[in-house]
């Protein structure tokens, strides 16, 4: 600390002191300027740091948000796939259970139908029982449809996948819907091209579109409106691939079945594909339509997506992989079911089935002898091995099985065409059938066209010129 000089009584001393103080003040001012500058610098530095920190904070915040969104999306995805898995497991279980029952039920049903048909012919039309029998038959046919649904969806109905031309099948559905809906429902149908082909089964594709179409028609029944069915070919865009986890980068057939009907309650929407879920009154709906459609679509590598708004309507989008580079096949509906005049021996231990098959085969022009006992059939055959041109045998019969009966017949007459019918639970393999020298084998229930075509093919093959005996 500077202290003033002891004596400032002389002017020199005063001047010297003044100069000293001036120098001192300059120093102080310099110091002050430096300090001010330093303080300004540090404020600036502080502000700069603050702003950098704020920016960093914002970045962190947005990073955190992104991360949260990502976790949320991933969790949602996981939850969805878990729900889907649970759903599939439930469907599979119900399918296995229902399929087992449906299969046996089918045979019983065929017998009931067979007998009811015979009884209707036995009683005169004016008899009161005639109408009741008609009602029995109608109920049976509904039960038959139901069994067919259950078998398809439990995958017990064997379906062979082959190239299927789509447009004639959709047209057929549209025709059937038009015939069944009230005039207050307008049905529209559109497509972008007629040559789309998928790998599948025509009956199943028909089922998918028919089930969706029937639901749409039901949704429109009360207030009328528009039912729109359209098909087109789509190449998935990136947005589609992100939206539908099941979608692959390949062309799809897109079938849209849309209605302006009652719509679906958001609370109900997650359940509609569950087997046996229905909002329809008892006797009106079984709740299998969508479960069947979905199981078929997924088996083909496709999927069904639904959008709906209560009171406005619903849109069901079916996506099925397009089959490329295949020849468009001849649509089934255009070729008649083949028949003939040959003699056929039919053996099945179910009398109801025997009557059904007899009616079906004679309807195709064949001469039919039908028996319920395999032993009796063998005796008849051995008595005159050339009496028949073809044998159609059920496999599961008491005593002598169909396969064994076939083997015995073929031992006697090796070129006899034999067609075997088996149930899914019968453990007959294609190898066994081929090894035994059979012409063909079929799963029950017997589909008329399929059976008729294979009988005709077997007969034609047997009629081809054969090698000389002993050659
Ligand atoms: N287009 C639609 N509009 C409104 N509701 C629909 C539509 N399609 C399906 N649903 C709802 O989904 C439920 C399940 O449909 P699904 O086809 O599986 O069974 P169902 O039609 O009730 O019976 P069925 O086995 O005879 O088809 C229906 O009961 C209905 O509530
Ligand atoms: Mg339905």
Short mmCIF file of C-alpha atoms and ligand atoms in Angstrom, two decimals:
data_model
loop_
_atom_site.label_atom_id
_atom_site.label_comp_id
_atom_site.label_asym_id
_atom_site.label_seq_id
_atom_site.Cartn_x
_atom_site.Cartn_y
_atom_site.Cartn_z
CA UNK A 1 0.00 0.00 0.00
CA UNK A 2 1.42 3.35 -1.01
CA UNK A 3 1.60 5.79 1.78
CA UNK A 4 1.86 9.50 1.14
CA UNK A 5 5.34 10.92 1.71
CA UNK A 6 6.04 12.10 5.14
CA UNK A 7 6.42 15.70 4.22
CA UNK A 8 4.67 17.40 1.33
CA UNK A 9 5.52 20.90 2.33
CA UNK A 10 7.80 21.72 -0.56
CA UNK A 11 6.34 22.33 -4.02
CA UNK A 12 8.83 19.81 -5.49
CA UNK A 13 7.73 17.26 -3.07
CA UNK A 14 4.09 17.97 -3.96
CA UNK A 15 4.78 17.75 -7.73
CA UNK A 16 6.70 14.56 -7.31
CA UNK A 17 3.85 13.16 -5.27
CA UNK A 18 1.31 14.26 -7.90
CA UNK A 19 3.31 12.58 -10.70
CA UNK A 20 3.61 9.48 -8.65
CA UNK A 21 -0.15 9.50 -8.12
CA UNK A 22 -0.79 10.10 -11.84
CA UNK A 23 1.40 7.13 -12.76
CA UNK A 24 -0.35 5.15 -10.11
CA UNK A 25 -3.77 6.09 -11.51
CA UNK A 26 -2.72 5.06 -15.01
CA UNK A 27 -1.68 1.71 -13.70
CA UNK A 28 -4.94 1.33 -11.92
CA UNK A 29 -6.88 2.30 -15.03
CA UNK A 30 -4.89 -0.23 -17.03
CA UNK A 31 -5.58 -2.84 -14.45
CA UNK A 32 -9.27 -1.94 -14.51
CA UNK A 33 -9.40 -2.17 -18.31
CA UNK A 34 -7.71 -5.56 -18.21
CA UNK A 35 -10.07 -6.76 -15.50
CA UNK A 36 -13.09 -5.47 -17.42
CA UNK A 37 -11.86 -7.15 -20.57
CA UNK A 38 -11.26 -10.36 -18.66
CA UNK A 39 -14.68 -10.18 -17.10
CA UNK A 40 -16.29 -9.51 -20.48
CA UNK A 41 -14.36 -12.43 -21.92
CA UNK A 42 -15.44 -14.73 -19.19
CA UNK A 43 -19.10 -13.64 -19.47
CA UNK A 44 -18.92 -14.31 -23.16
CA UNK A 45 -17.28 -17.62 -22.49
CA UNK A 46 -19.98 -18.37 -19.95
CA UNK A 47 -22.75 -17.50 -22.41
CA UNK A 48 -21.13 -19.55 -25.14
CA UNK A 49 -20.77 -22.52 -22.85
CA UNK A 50 -24.37 -22.12 -21.71
CA UNK A 51 -25.69 -22.10 -25.25
CA UNK A 52 -23.55 -25.11 -26.17
CA UNK A 53 -24.87 -26.91 -23.15
CA UNK A 54 -28.45 -26.06 -24.05
CA UNK A 55 -27.91 -27.33 -27.58
CA UNK A 56 -26.37 -30.54 -26.27
CA UNK A 57 -29.35 -30.90 -23.94
CA UNK A 58 -31.77 -30.56 -26.83
CA UNK A 59 -29.85 -33.15 -28.78
CA UNK A 60 -29.94 -35.51 -25.84
CA UNK A 61 -33.67 -34.88 -25.39
CA UNK A 62 -34.45 -35.70 -29.02
CA UNK A 63 -32.17 -38.74 -28.84
CA UNK A 64 -34.09 -39.86 -25.78
CA UNK A 65 -37.40 -39.32 -27.59
CA UNK A 66 -36.21 -41.31 -30.58
CA UNK A 67 -35.07 -44.08 -28.33
CA UNK A 68 -38.39 -44.10 -26.49
CA UNK A 69 -40.31 -44.25 -29.77
CA UNK A 70 -38.10 -47.05 -30.98
CA UNK A 71 -38.59 -49.04 -27.78
CA UNK A 72 -42.33 -48.40 -27.92
CA UNK A 73 -42.58 -49.54 -31.56
CA UNK A 74 -40.48 -52.61 -30.89
CA UNK A 75 -42.55 -53.48 -27.81
CA UNK A 76 -45.75 -53.06 -29.82
CA UNK A 77 -44.33 -55.29 -32.54
CA UNK A 78 -43.32 -57.91 -30.01
CA UNK A 79 -46.71 -57.77 -28.33
CA UNK A 80 -48.40 -58.15 -31.73
CA UNK A 81 -46.34 -61.13 -32.71
CA UNK A 82 -46.88 -62.67 -29.29
CA UNK A 83 -50.62 -62.20 -29.69
CA UNK A 84 -50.43 -63.65 -33.17
CA UNK A 85 -48.51 -66.64 -31.88
CA UNK A 86 -51.01 -67.23 -29.08
CA UNK A 87 -53.82 -66.87 -31.56
CA UNK A 88 -52.20 -69.39 -33.90
CA UNK A 89 -51.66 -71.84 -31.07
CA UNK A 90 -55.29 -71.50 -30.01
CA UNK A 91 -56.44 -71.92 -33.59
CA UNK A 92 -54.27 -74.98 -34.01
CA UNK A 93 -55.59 -76.58 -30.85
CA UNK A 94 -59.22 -75.90 -31.67
CA UNK A 95 -58.52 -77.05 -35.21
CA UNK A 96 -57.05 -80.35 -34.09
CA UNK A 97 -59.96 -80.99 -31.75
CA UNK A 98 -62.67 -79.93 -34.14
CA UNK A 99 -61.01 -81.66 -37.08
CA UNK A 100 -61.02 -84.99 -35.31
CA UNK A 101 -64.71 -84.75 -34.56
CA UNK A 102 -65.62 -83.33 -37.94
CA UNK A 103 -63.99 -86.19 -39.74
CA UNK A 104 -66.08 -88.88 -38.07
CA UNK A 105 -69.12 -86.65 -38.17
CA UNK A 106 -68.75 -86.39 -41.92
CA UNK A 107 -69.27 -90.09 -42.48
CA UNK A 108 -72.32 -90.12 -40.23
CA UNK A 109 -73.67 -87.13 -42.08
CA UNK A 110 -73.30 -88.78 -45.46
CA UNK A 111 -75.35 -91.69 -44.18
CA UNK A 112 -78.07 -89.36 -42.85
CA UNK A 113 -78.21 -87.51 -46.16
CA UNK A 114 -78.30 -90.76 -48.09
CA UNK A 115 -81.17 -92.16 -46.06
CA UNK A 116 -83.11 -88.90 -46.04
CA UNK A 117 -82.83 -88.74 -49.82
CA UNK A 118 -84.06 -92.29 -50.16
CA UNK A 119 -86.90 -91.69 -47.71
CA UNK A 120 -88.03 -88.62 -49.64
CA UNK A 121 -88.35 -90.77 -52.73
CA UNK A 122 -90.29 -93.40 -50.77
CA UNK A 123 -93.05 -91.14 -49.48
CA UNK A 124 -95.56 -89.33 -51.69
CA UNK A 125 -95.08 -85.59 -51.94
CA UNK A 126 -98.39 -84.78 -50.23
CA UNK A 127 -97.48 -86.88 -47.16
CA UNK A 128 -96.75 -84.67 -44.11
CA UNK A 129 -93.44 -86.48 -43.59
CA UNK A 130 -92.18 -85.36 -47.00
CA UNK A 131 -91.82 -81.74 -45.95
CA UNK A 132 -90.13 -82.77 -42.71
CA UNK A 133 -87.66 -84.90 -44.61
CA UNK A 134 -86.94 -81.93 -46.83
CA UNK A 135 -86.16 -79.88 -43.72
CA UNK A 136 -83.87 -82.65 -42.47
CA UNK A 137 -81.97 -82.60 -45.75
CA UNK A 138 -81.65 -78.83 -45.68
CA UNK A 139 -80.26 -78.94 -42.16
CA UNK A 140 -77.87 -81.73 -43.21
CA UNK A 141 -76.52 -79.65 -46.05
CA UNK A 142 -75.83 -76.81 -43.66
CA UNK A 143 -74.06 -79.26 -41.36
CA UNK A 144 -72.08 -80.53 -44.35
CA UNK A 145 -70.89 -77.00 -45.12
CA UNK A 146 -69.92 -76.54 -41.52
CA UNK A 147 -67.91 -79.76 -41.50
CA UNK A 148 -66.23 -78.69 -44.69
CA UNK A 149 -65.26 -75.41 -43.05
CA UNK A 150 -63.90 -77.15 -39.99
CA UNK A 151 -61.93 -79.64 -42.06
CA UNK A 152 -60.42 -76.94 -44.23
CA UNK A 153 -59.44 -74.86 -41.31
CA UNK A 154 -58.04 -77.73 -39.30
CA UNK A 155 -56.07 -78.59 -42.46
CA UNK A 156 -57.45 -82.09 -42.61
CA UNK A 157 -59.09 -81.43 -45.92
CA UNK A 158 -56.30 -82.32 -48.24
CA UNK A 159 -55.73 -79.61 -50.76
CA UNK A 160 -53.31 -79.87 -53.59
CA UNK A 161 -51.79 -76.56 -54.53
CA UNK A 162 -51.62 -75.85 -58.21
CA UNK A 163 -51.76 -72.79 -60.46
CA UNK A 164 -55.19 -71.23 -60.18
CA UNK A 165 -56.55 -68.59 -62.51
CA UNK A 166 -58.16 -66.11 -60.16
CA UNK A 167 -60.73 -64.12 -62.15
CA UNK A 168 -63.22 -66.93 -63.04
CA UNK A 169 -63.40 -67.88 -59.37
CA UNK A 170 -64.12 -64.35 -58.21
CA UNK A 171 -66.69 -64.00 -60.99
CA UNK A 172 -68.37 -67.15 -59.77
CA UNK A 173 -68.52 -65.76 -56.21
CA UNK A 174 -69.97 -62.50 -57.51
CA UNK A 175 -72.60 -64.47 -59.44
CA UNK A 176 -73.53 -66.45 -56.34
CA UNK A 177 -73.69 -63.36 -54.16
CA UNK A 178 -75.85 -61.52 -56.70
CA UNK A 179 -78.28 -64.43 -56.65
CA UNK A 180 -78.57 -64.38 -52.88
CA UNK A 181 -78.56 -60.74 -51.70
CA UNK A 182 -81.65 -58.50 -51.58
CA UNK A 183 -81.99 -55.84 -54.28
CA UNK A 184 -81.12 -53.11 -51.75
CA UNK A 185 -77.52 -54.34 -51.95
CA UNK A 186 -75.56 -53.24 -55.00
CA UNK A 187 -72.69 -55.54 -55.90
CA UNK A 188 -69.77 -54.05 -57.82
CA UNK A 189 -66.91 -56.01 -59.25
CA UNK A 190 -63.70 -54.73 -60.77
CA UNK A 191 -60.27 -56.03 -61.71
CA UNK A 192 -57.17 -54.62 -63.32
CA UNK A 193 -56.26 -57.74 -65.26
CA UNK A 194 -57.75 -61.13 -66.02
CA UNK A 195 -54.64 -63.28 -66.13
CA UNK A 196 -53.60 -63.30 -62.46
CA UNK A 197 -52.56 -66.71 -61.20
CA UNK A 198 -51.83 -67.89 -57.66
CA UNK A 199 -50.63 -71.21 -56.31
CA UNK A 200 -53.53 -72.72 -54.39
CA UNK A 201 -56.73 -74.67 -54.60
CA UNK A 202 -59.73 -73.30 -56.53
CA UNK A 203 -62.26 -74.47 -53.93
CA UNK A 204 -60.32 -72.82 -51.14
CA UNK A 205 -59.87 -69.54 -52.99
CA UNK A 206 -63.61 -69.62 -53.65
CA UNK A 207 -64.18 -70.18 -49.93
CA UNK A 208 -62.01 -67.21 -48.93
CA UNK A 209 -63.81 -64.74 -51.17
CA UNK A 210 -67.23 -66.27 -50.53
CA UNK A 211 -66.80 -66.03 -46.74
CA UNK A 212 -65.76 -62.38 -46.95
CA UNK A 213 -68.54 -61.66 -49.45
CA UNK A 214 -71.19 -63.33 -47.26
CA UNK A 215 -70.06 -61.34 -44.23
CA UNK A 216 -70.23 -58.13 -46.23
CA UNK A 217 -73.70 -59.03 -47.51
CA UNK A 218 -74.79 -59.77 -43.93
CA UNK A 219 -73.47 -56.38 -42.82
CA UNK A 220 -75.61 -54.74 -45.52
CA UNK A 221 -78.74 -56.81 -45.06
CA UNK A 222 -80.70 -54.31 -42.95
CA UNK A 223 -80.03 -50.98 -44.57
CA UNK A 224 -78.71 -51.92 -48.02
CA UNK A 225 -75.65 -50.31 -49.59
CA UNK A 226 -72.69 -51.24 -51.74
CA UNK A 227 -70.60 -54.40 -51.73
CA UNK A 228 -67.47 -53.85 -53.73
CA UNK A 229 -65.11 -56.63 -54.76
CA UNK A 230 -61.96 -55.77 -56.65
CA UNK A 231 -58.77 -57.53 -57.53
CA UNK A 232 -55.47 -56.13 -58.68
CA UNK A 233 -51.81 -56.99 -58.79
CA UNK A 234 -49.53 -55.11 -56.40
CA UNK A 235 -45.79 -54.76 -56.06
CA UNK A 236 -45.28 -53.83 -52.40
CA UNK A 237 -43.85 -50.35 -51.76
CA UNK A 238 -41.47 -49.72 -48.84
CA UNK A 239 -44.37 -48.27 -46.83
CA UNK A 240 -46.38 -51.49 -47.36
CA UNK A 241 -43.45 -53.62 -46.25
CA UNK A 242 -43.08 -51.52 -43.10
CA UNK A 243 -46.80 -51.68 -42.42
CA UNK A 244 -47.36 -55.41 -42.94
CA UNK A 245 -44.76 -57.60 -41.22
CA UNK A 246 -45.96 -60.65 -43.18
CA UNK A 247 -45.35 -59.00 -46.55
CA UNK A 248 -42.34 -59.97 -48.66
CA UNK A 249 -40.79 -58.14 -51.58
CA UNK A 250 -42.74 -59.97 -54.29
CA UNK A 251 -45.86 -59.34 -56.37
CA UNK A 252 -49.19 -60.05 -54.70
CA UNK A 253 -52.76 -60.58 -55.75
CA UNK A 254 -54.78 -58.07 -53.73
CA UNK A 255 -58.46 -58.91 -53.28
CA UNK A 256 -60.50 -56.17 -51.64
CA UNK A 257 -63.95 -56.99 -50.28
CA UNK A 258 -65.51 -53.78 -49.06
CA UNK A 259 -68.96 -52.93 -47.76
CA UNK A 260 -70.82 -49.84 -46.58
CA UNK A 261 -72.56 -51.85 -43.89
CA UNK A 262 -72.74 -51.78 -40.11
CA UNK A 263 -68.98 -51.84 -39.51
CA UNK A 264 -67.16 -53.53 -36.66
CA UNK A 265 -66.94 -52.32 -33.06
CA UNK A 266 -63.26 -51.59 -32.20
CA UNK A 267 -63.71 -53.72 -29.07
CA UNK A 268 -64.75 -56.68 -31.23
CA UNK A 269 -62.22 -56.19 -34.03
CA UNK A 270 -59.31 -58.08 -32.40
CA UNK A 271 -61.51 -61.17 -31.99
CA UNK A 272 -63.11 -61.57 -35.38
CA UNK A 273 -60.55 -64.06 -36.73
CA UNK A 274 -60.84 -66.30 -33.67
CA UNK A 275 -62.54 -69.57 -34.55
CA UNK A 276 -66.16 -69.74 -33.38
CA UNK A 277 -66.29 -66.02 -32.55
CA UNK A 278 -69.54 -64.61 -33.88
CA UNK A 279 -71.87 -61.73 -33.11
CA UNK A 280 -74.66 -63.37 -35.06
CA UNK A 281 -77.65 -64.99 -33.37
CA UNK A 282 -77.53 -68.76 -32.72
CA UNK A 283 -78.17 -70.73 -35.87
CA UNK A 284 -77.09 -67.80 -38.10
CA UNK A 285 -73.34 -67.82 -37.78
CA UNK A 286 -70.74 -70.32 -36.66
CA UNK A 287 -67.88 -67.86 -36.37
CA UNK A 288 -65.70 -69.90 -38.69
CA UNK A 289 -65.87 -67.85 -41.89
CA UNK A 290 -62.95 -65.55 -41.13
CA UNK A 291 -60.91 -68.17 -39.27
CA UNK A 292 -61.10 -70.37 -42.37
CA UNK A 293 -60.29 -67.52 -44.74
CA UNK A 294 -57.30 -66.49 -42.66
CA UNK A 295 -55.93 -70.00 -42.30
CA UNK A 296 -56.13 -70.52 -46.06
CA UNK A 297 -54.51 -67.16 -46.84
CA UNK A 298 -51.67 -67.85 -44.43
CA UNK A 299 -51.14 -71.34 -45.79
CA UNK A 300 -50.63 -69.73 -49.21
CA UNK A 301 -48.03 -67.36 -47.75
CA UNK A 302 -50.47 -64.46 -47.67
CA UNK A 303 -52.50 -62.61 -45.06
CA UNK A 304 -55.72 -60.69 -44.48
CA UNK A 305 -55.82 -57.09 -43.25
CA UNK A 306 -59.02 -55.44 -42.06
CA UNK A 307 -60.12 -51.85 -41.69
CA UNK A 308 -63.50 -50.97 -40.28
CA UNK A 309 -65.45 -48.08 -38.83
CA UNK A 310 -68.59 -48.60 -36.83
CA UNK A 311 -71.63 -47.44 -38.78
CA UNK A 312 -69.59 -46.74 -41.93
CA UNK A 313 -68.49 -50.14 -43.21
CA UNK A 314 -65.57 -52.52 -43.48
CA UNK A 315 -62.78 -53.38 -45.89
CA UNK A 316 -61.09 -56.76 -45.92
CA UNK A 317 -57.81 -56.86 -47.86
CA UNK A 318 -56.56 -60.29 -48.86
CA UNK A 319 -52.97 -60.51 -50.09
CA UNK A 320 -51.87 -63.75 -51.78
CA UNK A 321 -48.47 -64.26 -53.46
CA UNK A 322 -48.79 -64.11 -57.22
CA UNK A 323 -47.48 -67.07 -59.15
CA UNK A 324 -45.32 -65.83 -61.95
CA UNK A 325 -44.40 -67.46 -65.19
CA UNK A 326 -47.08 -70.12 -65.01
CA UNK A 327 -49.44 -71.08 -67.77
CA UNK A 328 -52.95 -69.95 -66.96
CA UNK A 329 -54.86 -73.20 -66.36
CA UNK A 330 -58.24 -73.98 -67.87
CA UNK A 331 -60.88 -72.99 -65.33
CA UNK A 332 -62.60 -75.98 -63.73
CA UNK A 333 -66.08 -74.64 -64.26
CA UNK A 334 -65.88 -74.82 -68.03
CA UNK A 335 -65.18 -78.52 -68.38
CA UNK A 336 -68.01 -80.99 -67.78
CA UNK A 337 -67.62 -83.74 -65.17
CA UNK A 338 -66.55 -86.80 -67.16
CA UNK A 339 -68.67 -89.97 -67.08
CA UNK A 340 -68.84 -93.30 -68.94
CA UNK A 341 -70.72 -96.54 -69.45
CA UNK A 342 -68.30 -99.04 -67.90
CA UNK A 343 -69.12 -101.43 -65.07
CA UNK A 344 -67.95 -100.39 -61.62
CA UNK A 345 -67.82 -102.39 -58.42
CA UNK A 346 -68.20 -100.15 -55.38
CA UNK A 347 -67.54 -101.43 -51.84
CA UNK A 348 -67.99 -99.46 -48.59
CA UNK A 349 -69.27 -100.76 -45.27
CA UNK A 350 -71.36 -97.58 -44.70
CA UNK A 351 -74.75 -98.23 -46.33
CA UNK A 352 -75.42 -94.49 -46.54
CA UNK A 353 -72.23 -93.93 -48.49
CA UNK A 354 -72.97 -96.88 -50.76
CA UNK A 355 -76.31 -95.35 -51.75
CA UNK A 356 -74.75 -91.97 -52.30
CA UNK A 357 -71.98 -93.34 -54.48
CA UNK A 358 -74.38 -95.53 -56.41
CA UNK A 359 -76.55 -92.50 -57.23
CA UNK A 360 -73.53 -90.39 -58.13
CA UNK A 361 -71.88 -92.99 -60.38
CA UNK A 362 -75.07 -94.05 -62.15
CA UNK A 363 -75.78 -90.34 -62.63
CA UNK A 364 -72.51 -90.23 -64.59
CA UNK A 365 -73.72 -93.11 -66.78
CA UNK A 366 -71.83 -96.00 -65.19
CA UNK A 367 -73.27 -99.41 -64.45
CA UNK A 368 -72.79 -99.87 -60.72
CA UNK A 369 -72.82 -102.83 -58.36
CA UNK A 370 -72.50 -101.58 -54.80
CA UNK A 371 -71.84 -103.76 -51.76
CA UNK A 372 -71.31 -103.18 -48.05
CA UNK A 373 -69.23 -106.31 -47.35
CA UNK A 374 -65.68 -106.70 -48.58
CA UNK A 375 -65.83 -110.50 -48.22
CA UNK A 376 -68.96 -110.64 -50.34
CA UNK A 377 -67.31 -108.36 -52.88
CA UNK A 378 -64.29 -110.65 -53.10
CA UNK A 379 -66.50 -113.69 -53.70
CA UNK A 380 -68.46 -111.89 -56.38
CA UNK A 381 -65.26 -110.80 -58.07
CA UNK A 382 -63.58 -114.21 -57.92
CA UNK A 383 -66.68 -115.82 -59.42
CA UNK A 384 -66.19 -113.69 -62.54
CA UNK A 385 -63.04 -111.53 -62.54
CA UNK A 386 -63.94 -109.89 -65.87
CA UNK A 387 -67.36 -108.76 -64.78
CA UNK A 388 -66.15 -105.28 -63.79
CA UNK A 389 -64.06 -102.65 -65.54
CA UNK A 390 -63.05 -100.85 -62.35
CA UNK A 391 -63.24 -101.32 -58.58
CA UNK A 392 -63.83 -98.41 -56.21
CA UNK A 393 -63.06 -99.49 -52.64
CA UNK A 394 -63.25 -97.96 -49.21
CA UNK A 395 -60.16 -98.76 -47.19
CA UNK A 396 -61.49 -99.04 -43.64
CA UNK A 397 -63.84 -102.01 -43.58
CA UNK A 398 -64.30 -104.71 -40.96
CA UNK A 399 -62.60 -108.03 -41.81
CA UNK A 400 -60.90 -107.49 -45.12
CA UNK A 401 -59.57 -103.93 -45.57
CA UNK A 402 -59.91 -102.17 -48.89
CA UNK A 403 -56.19 -102.32 -49.54
CA UNK A 404 -56.10 -106.08 -48.88
CA UNK A 405 -59.17 -106.64 -51.02
CA UNK A 406 -57.46 -104.68 -53.81
CA UNK A 407 -54.31 -106.78 -53.49
CA UNK A 408 -56.33 -110.00 -53.81
CA UNK A 409 -58.26 -108.74 -56.81
CA UNK A 410 -55.06 -107.59 -58.51
CA UNK A 411 -53.46 -110.96 -57.92
CA UNK A 412 -56.30 -112.49 -59.91
CA UNK A 413 -56.49 -109.74 -62.52
CA UNK A 414 -53.37 -107.56 -62.47
CA UNK A 415 -54.66 -104.92 -64.92
CA UNK A 416 -57.91 -104.17 -63.10
CA UNK A 417 -58.03 -100.45 -62.34
CA UNK A 418 -58.64 -100.04 -58.60
CA UNK A 419 -59.37 -96.72 -56.89
CA UNK A 420 -59.10 -96.63 -53.10
CA UNK A 421 -60.87 -94.17 -50.77
CA UNK A 422 -59.35 -93.51 -47.36
CA UNK A 423 -59.99 -91.29 -44.39
CA UNK A 424 -57.29 -89.00 -43.06
CA UNK A 425 -56.91 -91.08 -39.95
CA UNK A 426 -56.24 -94.24 -41.98
CA UNK A 427 -52.54 -94.70 -42.22
CA UNK A 428 -52.45 -95.50 -45.92
CA UNK A 429 -49.51 -93.95 -47.71
CA UNK A 430 -49.04 -93.07 -51.33
CA UNK A 431 -46.12 -95.52 -51.45
CA UNK A 432 -48.30 -98.40 -50.25
CA UNK A 433 -50.91 -97.55 -52.85
CA UNK A 434 -48.33 -97.42 -55.61
CA UNK A 435 -46.65 -100.63 -54.45
CA UNK A 436 -49.98 -102.45 -54.47
CA UNK A 437 -50.49 -101.35 -58.08
CA UNK A 438 -53.61 -99.27 -57.50
CA UNK A 439 -54.71 -96.73 -60.10
CA UNK A 440 -55.47 -93.90 -57.64
CA UNK A 441 -56.47 -93.05 -54.13
CA UNK A 442 -58.74 -90.41 -52.65
CA UNK A 443 -59.42 -88.85 -49.32
CA UNK A 444 -62.98 -88.88 -48.08
CA UNK A 445 -65.39 -87.15 -48.34
CA UNK A 446 -65.55 -87.88 -52.02
CA UNK A 447 -65.65 -84.85 -54.24
CA UNK A 448 -67.67 -85.67 -57.31
CA UNK A 449 -65.49 -84.01 -59.92
CA UNK A 450 -62.27 -85.28 -58.47
CA UNK A 451 -63.53 -88.83 -58.19
CA UNK A 452 -65.16 -88.77 -61.63
CA UNK A 453 -61.96 -87.49 -63.22
CA UNK A 454 -59.77 -90.09 -61.60
CA UNK A 455 -62.19 -92.93 -62.47
CA UNK A 456 -62.22 -91.77 -66.09
CA UNK A 457 -58.43 -91.47 -66.17
CA UNK A 458 -57.99 -94.95 -64.67
CA UNK A 459 -60.43 -96.49 -67.15
CA UNK A 460 -58.81 -94.74 -70.11
CA UNK A 461 -55.36 -95.83 -69.02
CA UNK A 462 -56.49 -99.44 -68.65
CA UNK A 463 -58.08 -99.33 -72.10
CA UNK A 464 -54.82 -98.31 -73.79
CA UNK A 465 -53.17 -101.00 -75.93
CA UNK A 466 -51.32 -103.33 -73.61
CA UNK A 467 -48.26 -105.48 -74.21
CA UNK A 468 -48.91 -108.97 -75.57
CA UNK A 469 -49.39 -111.55 -72.82
CA UNK A 470 -46.09 -113.10 -71.94
CA UNK A 471 -44.16 -110.26 -73.64
N1 LIG B 1 -68.00 -57.18 -43.27
C1 LIG B 1 -68.31 -57.22 -41.95
N2 LIG B 1 -69.04 -56.24 -41.38
C2 LIG B 1 -69.33 -56.27 -40.07
N3 LIG B 1 -68.96 -57.26 -39.23
C3 LIG B 1 -68.23 -58.26 -39.73
C4 LIG B 1 -67.86 -58.31 -41.11
N4 LIG B 1 -67.15 -59.42 -41.32
C5 LIG B 1 -67.06 -60.05 -40.13
N5 LIG B 1 -67.72 -59.37 -39.17
C6 LIG B 1 -67.81 -59.73 -37.74
O1 LIG B 1 -66.92 -60.79 -37.48
C7 LIG B 1 -67.61 -61.90 -36.92
C8 LIG B 1 -66.93 -63.18 -37.35
O2 LIG B 1 -67.11 -63.41 -38.74
P1 LIG B 1 -67.03 -64.87 -39.32
O3 LIG B 1 -67.25 -64.81 -40.78
O4 LIG B 1 -65.79 -65.51 -38.83
O5 LIG B 1 -68.22 -65.61 -38.60
P2 LIG B 1 -69.78 -65.40 -38.85
O6 LIG B 1 -70.02 -64.65 -40.10
O7 LIG B 1 -70.33 -64.83 -37.59
O8 LIG B 1 -70.28 -66.89 -39.00
P3 LIG B 1 -69.99 -67.88 -40.28
O9 LIG B 1 -69.17 -68.98 -39.70
O10 LIG B 1 -71.31 -68.30 -40.70
O11 LIG B 1 -69.24 -67.10 -41.27
C9 LIG B 1 -69.04 -61.73 -37.38
O12 LIG B 1 -69.94 -62.38 -36.51
C10 LIG B 1 -69.19 -60.21 -37.37
O13 LIG B 1 -69.44 -59.74 -36.07
MG1 LIG B 2 -69.09 -65.24 -41.87
#
